[in-house]
Short mmCIF file of C-alpha atoms in Angstrom, two decimals:
data_model
loop_
_atom_site.label_atom_id
_atom_site.label_comp_id
_atom_site.label_asym_id
_atom_site.label_seq_id
_atom_site.Cartn_x
_atom_site.Cartn_y
_atom_site.Cartn_z
CA MET A 117 19.77 33.11 16.47
CA GLU A 118 17.12 30.52 16.32
CA GLN A 119 18.41 27.56 14.54
CA THR A 120 15.92 26.01 12.24
CA ARG A 121 16.27 22.35 12.03
CA VAL A 122 16.24 21.10 8.55
CA PRO A 123 15.53 17.45 8.79
CA PRO A 124 17.90 15.78 6.43
CA PRO A 125 15.51 14.24 4.03
CA GLY A 126 16.07 11.50 1.71
CA LYS A 127 19.11 10.39 3.39
CA ARG A 128 17.16 7.51 4.07
CA LEU A 129 17.29 5.09 1.45
CA LYS A 130 17.28 1.69 2.43
CA ARG A 131 18.74 -1.19 0.80
CA VAL A 132 16.31 -3.75 -0.30
CA VAL A 133 15.17 -5.73 2.63
CA SER A 134 12.67 -8.52 2.44
CA PRO A 135 9.57 -6.40 2.72
CA VAL A 136 9.28 -3.00 1.18
CA SER A 137 12.20 -0.69 1.61
CA LEU A 138 12.21 3.02 1.38
CA TYR A 139 14.18 5.25 -0.73
CA PRO A 140 14.67 8.64 0.36
CA SER A 141 12.48 10.96 -1.43
CA LYS A 142 12.05 8.45 -3.99
CA PRO A 143 10.81 5.19 -4.61
CA LEU A 144 9.90 2.43 -2.43
CA CYS A 145 12.00 -0.41 -3.48
CA LEU A 146 10.06 -3.53 -3.40
CA SER A 147 11.95 -6.68 -3.06
CA ASP A 148 9.86 -9.62 -4.06
CA ARG A 149 10.62 -12.37 -1.61
CA LEU A 150 10.66 -14.92 -4.35
CA SER A 151 12.70 -13.28 -7.04
CA LEU A 152 14.69 -10.65 -5.17
CA ARG A 153 14.29 -8.24 -8.04
CA ALA A 154 14.76 -4.60 -7.23
CA TYR A 155 11.77 -2.61 -8.32
CA ILE A 156 10.88 0.97 -7.69
CA ALA A 157 7.37 0.93 -6.29
CA ASN A 158 7.08 4.71 -6.06
CA ARG A 159 9.59 7.13 -7.50
CA VAL A 160 8.19 10.16 -5.70
CA THR A 161 7.58 8.88 -2.19
CA ASP A 162 7.18 11.41 0.54
CA LYS A 163 9.31 10.17 3.37
CA LEU A 164 8.94 13.31 5.45
CA THR A 165 5.93 12.54 7.56
CA PRO A 166 4.32 15.13 9.82
CA ILE A 167 3.81 13.83 13.34
CA HIS A 168 2.53 17.08 14.74
CA ASP A 169 2.34 20.74 13.71
CA ARG A 170 6.02 21.41 14.31
CA ILE A 171 7.41 17.89 14.40
CA PHE A 172 8.34 15.76 11.41
CA CYS A 173 9.94 12.40 11.01
CA CYS A 174 12.15 11.11 8.22
CA ARG A 175 11.53 7.45 7.51
CA SER A 176 13.94 4.82 6.27
CA GLY A 177 13.78 1.06 6.23
CA SER A 178 10.64 -0.88 5.57
CA ALA A 179 7.84 1.32 4.28
CA ALA A 180 5.15 -0.77 5.92
CA ASP A 181 6.89 -0.73 9.30
CA THR A 182 7.70 2.99 9.30
CA GLN A 183 4.23 3.97 8.13
CA ALA A 184 2.71 1.87 10.88
CA ILE A 185 5.02 3.30 13.56
CA ALA A 186 4.49 6.86 12.37
CA ASP A 187 0.72 6.38 12.54
CA VAL A 188 0.93 5.00 16.06
CA VAL A 189 3.21 7.81 17.26
CA THR A 190 1.05 10.47 15.60
CA TYR A 191 -1.91 9.17 17.54
CA GLN A 192 -0.05 8.89 20.83
CA LEU A 193 1.50 12.34 20.48
CA GLY A 194 -1.80 13.94 19.47
CA PHE A 195 -3.51 12.42 22.47
CA HIS A 196 -0.69 13.54 24.77
CA SER A 197 -0.78 17.05 23.36
CA ILE A 198 -4.54 17.33 23.90
CA GLU A 199 -4.19 16.09 27.46
CA LEU A 200 -1.53 18.69 28.23
CA ASP A 201 -3.29 21.35 26.18
CA GLU A 202 0.01 22.54 24.77
CA PRO A 203 2.23 21.68 21.82
CA PRO A 204 4.29 18.54 22.45
CA LEU A 205 8.05 18.49 22.83
CA VAL A 206 10.22 17.04 20.07
CA GLU A 207 11.94 14.95 22.72
CA THR A 208 8.58 13.40 23.61
CA ALA A 209 7.94 12.45 20.00
CA ALA A 210 11.42 11.00 19.74
CA ASN A 211 10.88 8.95 22.86
CA LEU A 212 7.60 7.61 21.55
CA PHE A 213 9.39 6.46 18.41
CA ARG A 214 12.15 4.94 20.47
CA ALA A 215 9.66 3.12 22.67
CA SER A 216 8.04 1.39 19.69
CA CYS A 217 11.29 0.77 17.81
CA TYR A 218 13.06 -0.69 20.81
CA ARG A 219 10.24 -2.84 22.11
CA TYR A 220 9.62 -4.45 18.74
CA ARG A 221 13.21 -4.32 17.57
CA GLU A 222 13.20 -8.00 16.49
CA GLU A 223 10.23 -7.54 14.19
CA LEU A 224 10.85 -4.07 12.80
CA THR A 225 13.18 -2.59 10.23
CA ALA A 226 12.88 1.12 10.83
CA GLY A 227 15.46 3.90 10.92
CA ILE A 228 13.89 7.21 11.83
CA LEU A 229 15.04 10.79 12.25
CA VAL A 230 12.72 12.90 14.40
CA ALA A 231 13.07 16.63 13.91
CA GLY A 232 11.10 19.69 14.88
CA TRP A 233 10.80 22.84 16.89
CA ASP A 234 9.44 23.41 20.36
CA ARG A 235 9.46 26.30 22.79
CA ARG A 236 11.75 24.70 25.32
CA LYS A 237 14.79 23.77 23.27
CA GLY A 238 14.08 25.27 19.85
CA GLY A 239 15.11 23.25 16.83
CA GLN A 240 16.16 19.69 17.56
CA VAL A 241 17.10 16.52 15.68
CA TYR A 242 16.89 13.09 17.28
CA CYS A 243 18.15 9.92 15.70
CA VAL A 244 16.30 6.62 16.27
CA PRO A 245 18.14 4.04 14.17
CA ILE A 246 17.36 0.35 13.75
CA GLY A 247 17.45 -1.28 17.16
CA GLY A 248 15.83 1.59 18.96
CA MET A 249 18.63 3.80 20.20
CA LEU A 250 17.82 7.44 20.88
CA VAL A 251 20.35 10.20 20.60
CA ARG A 252 20.06 13.90 20.03
CA GLN A 253 22.44 15.34 17.45
CA PRO A 254 22.85 18.73 15.81
CA VAL A 255 22.91 17.03 12.46
CA SER A 256 22.13 13.49 11.45
CA VAL A 257 21.93 11.25 8.41
CA GLY A 258 20.29 7.92 7.90
CA GLY A 259 19.36 5.27 5.40
CA SER A 260 21.35 3.24 2.95
CA GLY A 261 22.65 6.31 1.18
CA SER A 262 23.87 7.88 4.37
CA SER A 263 27.17 6.00 4.33
CA TYR A 264 28.28 8.09 1.36
CA ILE A 265 27.76 11.44 2.98
CA TYR A 266 29.06 11.13 6.52
CA GLY A 267 32.31 12.76 5.47
CA PHE A 268 30.50 15.48 3.55
CA MET A 269 28.33 16.35 6.52
CA ASP A 270 31.19 16.19 9.01
CA SER A 271 33.27 18.59 6.99
CA ASN A 272 30.59 20.98 5.80
CA TYR A 273 28.31 21.39 8.78
CA LYS A 274 29.06 24.38 10.98
CA PRO A 275 27.04 25.37 14.03
CA ASN A 276 24.77 28.42 13.69
CA MET A 277 24.28 28.32 9.95
CA THR A 278 21.35 30.25 8.53
CA LYS A 279 18.24 28.55 7.24
CA ASP A 280 19.24 28.92 3.61
CA GLN A 281 22.70 27.57 4.27
CA CYS A 282 21.17 24.56 5.98
CA LEU A 283 18.76 23.95 3.12
CA GLU A 284 21.57 24.18 0.61
CA LEU A 285 23.74 21.84 2.61
CA THR A 286 20.98 19.28 2.99
CA ALA A 287 20.00 19.39 -0.66
CA ALA A 288 23.63 18.98 -1.67
CA ALA A 289 24.13 16.09 0.70
CA VAL A 290 21.08 14.21 -0.49
CA SER A 291 22.01 14.79 -4.12
CA LEU A 292 25.44 13.34 -3.49
CA ALA A 293 23.93 10.35 -1.76
CA MET A 294 21.51 9.85 -4.65
CA GLU A 295 24.41 9.98 -7.06
CA ARG A 296 26.15 7.08 -5.39
CA ASP A 297 23.44 4.97 -3.81
CA GLY A 298 21.41 2.79 -6.14
CA SER A 299 18.52 2.66 -3.72
CA SER A 300 18.15 6.43 -3.60
CA GLY A 301 16.88 8.75 -6.24
CA GLY A 302 13.94 10.59 -7.69
CA VAL A 303 13.24 13.92 -6.04
CA VAL A 304 14.56 15.65 -2.94
CA ARG A 305 12.03 16.78 -0.39
CA LEU A 306 12.96 19.46 2.10
CA ALA A 307 11.09 20.80 5.09
CA SER A 308 12.12 23.71 7.22
CA ILE A 309 10.53 23.82 10.66
CA SER A 310 10.67 26.83 12.92
CA LYS A 311 8.62 28.81 15.40
CA ASP A 312 6.73 30.35 12.48
CA GLY A 313 5.68 27.08 10.96
CA VAL A 314 6.73 24.58 8.32
CA GLU A 315 7.90 25.32 4.81
CA ARG A 316 8.05 22.40 2.43
CA ARG A 317 9.87 22.24 -0.83
CA VAL A 318 10.54 19.74 -3.59
CA ILE A 319 13.61 19.76 -5.78
CA LEU A 320 12.92 17.84 -8.97
CA GLY A 321 15.43 15.63 -10.67
CA ASN A 322 16.49 18.12 -13.29
CA GLN A 323 16.95 20.90 -10.73
CA LEU A 324 19.34 19.00 -8.49
CA PRO A 325 22.89 20.26 -8.11
CA LYS A 326 25.11 18.37 -10.50
CA TYR A 327 28.15 16.54 -9.35
CA SER A 328 30.39 14.53 -11.55
CA THR A 329 33.79 13.05 -11.01
CA HIS A 330 34.25 12.43 -14.71
CA MET B 92 -15.08 4.37 17.18
CA ALA B 93 -14.16 0.88 15.94
CA LEU B 94 -17.25 0.62 13.78
CA SER B 95 -15.58 -1.47 11.17
CA ASN B 96 -15.13 -4.69 13.12
CA VAL B 97 -18.56 -4.90 14.60
CA LEU B 98 -18.67 -7.98 16.74
CA HIS B 99 -15.31 -7.73 18.44
CA ALA B 100 -12.02 -5.98 17.95
CA PRO B 101 -9.40 -8.11 16.25
CA ALA B 102 -7.04 -9.87 18.65
CA ALA B 103 -3.47 -8.64 18.54
CA GLY B 104 -0.79 -10.74 16.89
CA PHE B 105 -1.07 -13.58 14.43
CA ASN B 106 -4.10 -15.82 14.17
CA PHE B 107 -3.05 -19.46 14.28
CA ASP B 108 -6.55 -20.94 14.45
CA HIS B 109 -6.10 -22.98 11.31
CA ALA B 110 -2.59 -24.20 11.99
CA ALA B 111 -3.72 -27.56 13.38
CA ARG B 112 -6.21 -28.10 10.57
CA ASN B 113 -3.60 -27.26 7.94
CA ALA B 114 -1.15 -29.70 9.48
CA GLU B 115 -3.79 -32.46 9.29
CA LEU B 116 -4.62 -31.62 5.67
CA GLU B 117 -0.99 -31.81 4.65
CA GLY B 118 -0.95 -35.50 5.45
CA LEU B 119 -4.03 -36.22 3.33
CA PHE B 120 -2.61 -35.06 0.01
CA ASP B 121 -0.22 -37.74 -1.23
CA ALA B 122 0.71 -35.62 -4.21
CA GLN B 123 1.72 -32.01 -3.51
CA ILE B 124 -0.55 -29.62 -1.74
CA PRO B 125 -2.52 -27.69 -4.38
CA LYS B 126 -0.79 -24.41 -5.06
CA PRO B 127 -2.82 -21.32 -4.31
CA VAL B 128 -4.34 -19.70 -7.33
CA LYS B 129 -2.50 -16.46 -8.03
CA THR B 130 -4.02 -13.77 -10.11
CA GLY B 131 -0.63 -13.14 -11.83
CA THR B 132 -2.10 -9.93 -12.92
CA THR B 133 -1.88 -6.60 -14.50
CA ILE B 134 -3.97 -4.00 -12.72
CA ALA B 135 -3.83 -0.26 -13.18
CA GLY B 136 -5.62 2.89 -12.14
CA VAL B 137 -5.61 6.49 -13.32
CA VAL B 138 -7.10 9.60 -11.77
CA PHE B 139 -8.70 11.78 -14.44
CA LYS B 140 -10.59 15.03 -14.44
CA ASP B 141 -13.95 13.75 -13.23
CA GLY B 142 -13.00 10.62 -11.34
CA VAL B 143 -10.95 7.46 -11.41
CA VAL B 144 -10.55 4.72 -14.01
CA LEU B 145 -9.49 1.24 -12.87
CA GLY B 146 -8.45 -1.54 -15.21
CA ALA B 147 -7.52 -5.18 -14.89
CA ASP B 148 -6.90 -8.27 -17.00
CA THR B 149 -8.94 -11.42 -16.42
CA ARG B 150 -6.48 -14.30 -16.20
CA ALA B 151 -6.00 -16.34 -13.02
CA THR B 152 -3.12 -18.79 -13.03
CA SER B 153 -2.27 -21.83 -10.98
CA SER B 154 1.44 -22.27 -11.74
CA GLU B 155 1.50 -22.79 -15.52
CA ILE B 156 -2.19 -23.50 -15.98
CA VAL B 157 -4.74 -20.80 -16.60
CA ALA B 158 -7.22 -21.55 -13.85
CA ASP B 159 -9.78 -18.94 -14.84
CA LYS B 160 -9.98 -17.11 -18.15
CA MET B 161 -12.62 -14.66 -17.08
CA CYS B 162 -11.92 -13.94 -13.47
CA SER B 163 -13.10 -10.65 -12.04
CA LYS B 164 -10.32 -8.67 -10.44
CA ILE B 165 -12.15 -5.40 -9.93
CA HIS B 166 -13.97 -5.85 -6.66
CA TYR B 167 -16.84 -3.84 -5.27
CA ILE B 168 -16.06 -2.16 -1.99
CA ALA B 169 -18.72 0.53 -1.74
CA PRO B 170 -20.99 2.28 -4.25
CA ASN B 171 -18.24 4.86 -4.73
CA ILE B 172 -15.15 2.71 -4.12
CA TYR B 173 -13.80 -0.18 -6.17
CA CYS B 174 -10.62 -2.19 -5.67
CA CYS B 175 -8.38 -4.09 -8.09
CA GLY B 176 -6.57 -7.03 -6.56
CA ALA B 177 -3.31 -8.74 -7.48
CA GLY B 178 -1.52 -11.57 -5.72
CA THR B 179 -3.14 -14.65 -4.24
CA ALA B 180 -6.66 -14.83 -5.67
CA ALA B 181 -8.32 -16.04 -2.47
CA ASP B 182 -6.61 -13.37 -0.39
CA THR B 183 -7.64 -10.50 -2.63
CA GLU B 184 -11.19 -11.83 -2.86
CA LYS B 185 -11.70 -12.34 0.85
CA THR B 186 -9.87 -9.20 1.96
CA THR B 187 -11.98 -7.03 -0.31
CA GLU B 188 -15.16 -8.79 0.74
CA LEU B 189 -14.29 -8.25 4.39
CA LEU B 190 -13.53 -4.60 3.72
CA SER B 191 -16.77 -4.19 1.82
CA SER B 192 -18.95 -5.64 4.57
CA ASN B 193 -17.21 -3.61 7.25
CA LEU B 194 -17.71 -0.42 5.25
CA THR B 195 -21.38 -1.27 4.67
CA ILE B 196 -21.84 -1.68 8.40
CA PHE B 197 -20.09 1.63 8.94
CA SER B 198 -22.40 3.32 6.42
CA LEU B 199 -25.47 1.91 8.10
CA ASN B 200 -24.24 2.89 11.54
CA SER B 201 -23.17 6.41 10.70
CA GLY B 202 -25.44 7.29 7.80
CA ARG B 203 -22.43 8.41 5.75
CA ASN B 204 -20.84 7.20 2.55
CA PRO B 205 -17.42 5.73 3.25
CA ARG B 206 -14.35 7.67 2.21
CA VAL B 207 -11.56 6.08 0.21
CA VAL B 208 -8.98 6.98 2.82
CA MET B 209 -10.99 5.03 5.39
CA ALA B 210 -10.94 1.93 3.22
CA VAL B 211 -7.19 2.35 2.76
CA ASN B 212 -6.55 2.69 6.47
CA ILE B 213 -8.60 -0.40 7.30
CA LEU B 214 -6.75 -2.41 4.67
CA GLN B 215 -3.38 -1.13 5.84
CA GLU B 216 -4.13 -2.03 9.44
CA MET B 217 -5.24 -5.51 8.51
CA LEU B 218 -2.43 -6.33 6.09
CA TYR B 219 0.25 -4.95 8.40
CA ARG B 220 -1.09 -7.07 11.21
CA TYR B 221 -0.53 -10.18 9.09
CA HIS B 222 2.98 -9.13 8.11
CA GLY B 223 2.71 -10.17 4.48
CA GLN B 224 1.10 -13.56 5.07
CA ILE B 225 -1.95 -12.29 3.20
CA GLY B 226 -0.66 -11.99 -0.34
CA ALA B 227 -2.82 -9.14 -1.52
CA SER B 228 -1.57 -6.15 -3.54
CA LEU B 229 -4.51 -3.85 -4.04
CA ILE B 230 -5.25 -0.71 -6.00
CA LEU B 231 -8.15 1.20 -4.46
CA GLY B 232 -9.90 3.89 -6.38
CA GLY B 233 -12.93 5.94 -5.55
CA VAL B 234 -14.74 9.22 -5.55
CA ASP B 235 -15.99 10.73 -2.34
CA CYS B 236 -16.86 14.12 -0.91
CA THR B 237 -13.18 15.05 -0.66
CA GLY B 238 -12.36 14.30 -4.30
CA ASN B 239 -11.00 11.58 -6.57
CA HIS B 240 -8.56 9.21 -4.94
CA LEU B 241 -6.27 6.39 -5.99
CA TYR B 242 -4.22 4.38 -3.50
CA THR B 243 -2.22 1.20 -3.53
CA VAL B 244 -1.77 -1.08 -0.54
CA GLY B 245 1.03 -3.64 -0.58
CA PRO B 246 0.96 -7.07 1.04
CA TYR B 247 3.07 -5.88 3.97
CA GLY B 248 0.80 -2.95 4.61
CA SER B 249 2.56 -0.05 2.91
CA VAL B 250 0.38 2.59 1.28
CA ASN B 251 1.20 4.78 -1.71
CA THR B 252 -0.86 7.39 -3.40
CA MET B 253 -0.21 8.57 -6.93
CA PRO B 254 -2.34 9.83 -9.82
CA TYR B 255 -1.51 6.65 -11.74
CA LEU B 256 -0.59 3.22 -10.43
CA ALA B 257 -0.02 -0.31 -11.63
CA MET B 258 0.43 -3.53 -9.68
CA GLY B 259 0.77 -7.24 -10.32
CA SER B 260 3.24 -9.24 -12.35
CA GLY B 261 2.57 -7.09 -15.40
CA ASP B 262 3.06 -3.82 -13.55
CA LEU B 263 6.32 -2.84 -15.18
CA ALA B 264 4.84 -3.15 -18.64
CA ALA B 265 1.75 -1.19 -17.63
CA LEU B 266 3.76 1.45 -15.82
CA GLY B 267 5.78 2.15 -18.94
CA ILE B 268 2.60 3.07 -20.79
CA LEU B 269 1.28 5.08 -17.85
CA GLU B 270 4.52 7.02 -17.35
CA ASP B 271 4.53 7.93 -21.02
CA GLY B 272 0.87 8.76 -21.46
CA TYR B 273 -0.31 10.24 -18.18
CA LYS B 274 -1.18 13.92 -17.95
CA PRO B 275 -3.07 15.66 -15.16
CA ASP B 276 -6.82 16.23 -15.76
CA LEU B 277 -7.33 13.81 -18.60
CA GLU B 278 -10.70 13.51 -20.27
CA LEU B 279 -12.72 10.34 -19.77
CA ASP B 280 -12.02 8.80 -23.18
CA LYS B 281 -8.31 9.49 -23.00
CA ALA B 282 -8.16 8.06 -19.48
CA LYS B 283 -10.00 4.88 -20.50
CA GLU B 284 -7.73 4.48 -23.49
CA LEU B 285 -4.64 5.00 -21.34
CA VAL B 286 -5.72 2.36 -18.85
CA ARG B 287 -6.70 -0.02 -21.63
CA ALA B 288 -3.31 0.44 -23.28
CA ALA B 289 -1.54 -0.10 -19.97
CA ILE B 290 -3.37 -3.35 -19.26
CA HIS B 291 -2.86 -4.41 -22.85
CA ALA B 292 0.88 -3.93 -22.44
CA GLY B 293 0.73 -6.20 -19.40
CA VAL B 294 -1.35 -8.77 -21.26
CA MET B 295 1.07 -8.82 -24.19
CA ASN B 296 4.32 -8.85 -22.26
CA ASP B 297 3.53 -10.86 -19.16
CA LEU B 298 2.69 -14.54 -19.38
CA ALA B 299 0.66 -14.48 -16.21
CA SER B 300 -1.65 -11.74 -17.47
CA GLY B 301 -4.00 -12.24 -20.33
CA ASN B 302 -7.39 -12.81 -21.84
CA ASN B 303 -9.80 -9.93 -21.59
CA ILE B 304 -9.53 -6.44 -20.14
CA ASP B 305 -12.04 -5.09 -17.62
CA ILE B 306 -12.49 -1.39 -16.97
CA CYS B 307 -14.29 0.37 -14.14
CA VAL B 308 -15.01 4.09 -14.31
CA LEU B 309 -15.90 5.85 -11.07
CA THR B 310 -17.31 9.36 -11.07
CA ARG B 311 -19.52 11.44 -8.82
CA GLU B 312 -22.48 10.41 -10.96
CA GLY B 313 -21.87 6.72 -10.47
CA VAL B 314 -19.98 3.66 -11.54
CA ASP B 315 -19.54 2.11 -14.97
CA HIS B 316 -18.11 -1.38 -14.60
CA ILE B 317 -17.44 -2.61 -18.13
CA ARG B 318 -16.69 -6.27 -18.22
CA PRO B 319 -15.14 -7.03 -20.65
CA TYR B 320 -14.01 -3.73 -22.09
CA GLN B 321 -11.79 -5.40 -24.61
CA VAL B 322 -12.08 -9.04 -25.55
CA SER B 323 -8.91 -10.96 -26.29
CA GLN B 324 -8.38 -11.44 -30.01
CA TYR B 325 -6.64 -14.71 -29.32
CA LYS B 326 -9.67 -16.74 -28.44
CA ASP B 327 -9.50 -20.41 -29.05
CA LYS B 328 -12.17 -22.05 -31.22
CA ARG B 329 -13.19 -25.32 -29.70
CA LYS B 330 -12.93 -28.02 -32.37
CA THR B 331 -15.68 -30.12 -30.91
CA LYS B 332 -18.38 -30.05 -28.27
CA TYR B 333 -17.41 -31.51 -24.95
CA LYS B 334 -20.94 -31.84 -23.60
CA TYR B 335 -22.31 -35.33 -24.06
CA GLY B 336 -26.03 -35.64 -24.65
CA ALA B 337 -28.27 -38.08 -22.82
CA GLY B 338 -27.91 -41.59 -24.19
CA THR B 339 -24.19 -41.40 -24.98
CA THR B 340 -23.45 -44.01 -22.37
CA ALA B 341 -25.37 -47.29 -22.89
CA VAL B 342 -27.36 -48.48 -19.89
CA LEU B 343 -26.66 -52.18 -19.31
CA THR B 344 -28.83 -52.90 -16.26
CA GLU B 345 -31.17 -50.87 -14.11
CA LYS B 346 -32.13 -51.62 -10.53
CA VAL B 347 -34.54 -49.48 -8.51
CA VAL B 348 -34.57 -49.85 -4.71
CA PRO B 349 -37.16 -47.70 -2.94
CA VAL B 350 -35.89 -46.39 0.40
CA LYS B 351 -38.45 -47.06 3.11
CA LEU B 352 -38.81 -44.23 5.60
CA GLU B 353 -41.02 -44.24 8.63
CA VAL B 354 -42.15 -41.14 10.46
CA VAL B 355 -40.49 -41.24 13.86
CA GLU B 356 -41.53 -37.89 15.23
CA GLU B 357 -43.71 -35.07 13.97
CA THR B 358 -43.80 -31.60 15.47
CA VAL B 359 -45.80 -28.64 14.27
CA GLN B 360 -44.67 -25.12 15.09
CA ARG B 361 -47.14 -22.38 14.41
CA MET B 362 -45.78 -19.21 12.90
CA ASP B 363 -47.32 -16.04 14.13
CA THR B 364 -48.20 -14.25 10.92
CA ALA B 365 -50.58 -11.73 12.42
#
């Protein structure tokens, strides 16, 4: 059955880097160059950015850098799609991200997950971490909070899960990451992309699954 | 389209035109180079039912000295768009002026009123290009055909949009008030009071913010830029006058030397005033 790719949101939370860093679903953490204080610039950031009708990207790293790259890729992909007169492939979008991230790797701090649906390969997730690598994976995590949920994802992900199972898994994973990572928090944003379109959802702080070790 | 930068598109990369001049200037100052004036500010904005309210304090600091007690931090961008600026005073001033002239040119070229999102995009492009070298943290608010908008642009070029925002050194104090008091679809008076209280919190709790509070209300009907909205109650009373009248300094001698000028060349150019 058609696998809907649920882009793991929020897993991107970046630690405070010199410019603005992103938190998954939550705030932008601004690190003042002078004082190095950690400050939440926006506690409800939307880090799931639409690149095209059925392609989204999850941004982590510097907010300024990822916003700029996403804008550039949105333009390039839109132009490409109009030229071809058909919806673009997710792999194309991922390659556009990779091209920018790799070429300017010295100047950029951007970890991006590209996810979407196209007619050729269905649901796909591509990982473009800092440095500009490109790899397609069935499931991927990113950001500063991702370190805490690699094990969770490895053990709980099974191929051919249903949409609801995927959504539940992703929400749980992000909540766990938010629990442990200081740079992550706020709300969890989910997007489910399939042939029929995009469904977006927000899980507010008080509705998150609760985990406690003590 | 590129209407905004009329004469030529900006060159890619950094602009090092002034690097040589700056190096020369460094040698001339035997004391330290004068520190840039920072606005050390509290600025805030709130979207309410009929528009947007922007607020700012009026203190500009140069390290520990208050350089300007009544500086204007709410800048005009377009008839329907105003911008509060925090960070380096010169940067916020010049960036907003540049934005304003580019948007005016756009309006004249296209016959349309500029949209807030256009102003935001232009600012983001410019500030990202300079990678944080332009120390301007701006809160843009405006009302256009698509609704009431409030955006913030950081010095590195990141953009955030929220119904209420605060920036500057007093932002945490202001944000506390905003988080507590904000509700969607506020009435005008409540919105003005909320912004005033937010700036006041910044003024009271941040050393680099102070003096008076300016408010700017933007609605579809027009703009109400109230300056000052609230005057500081801690005004100093000058003990004496520091202006010296004529005759304070005794004139000991006077010598008048007329400067002789001779006409070397005279040309007359007729102006065609037909």
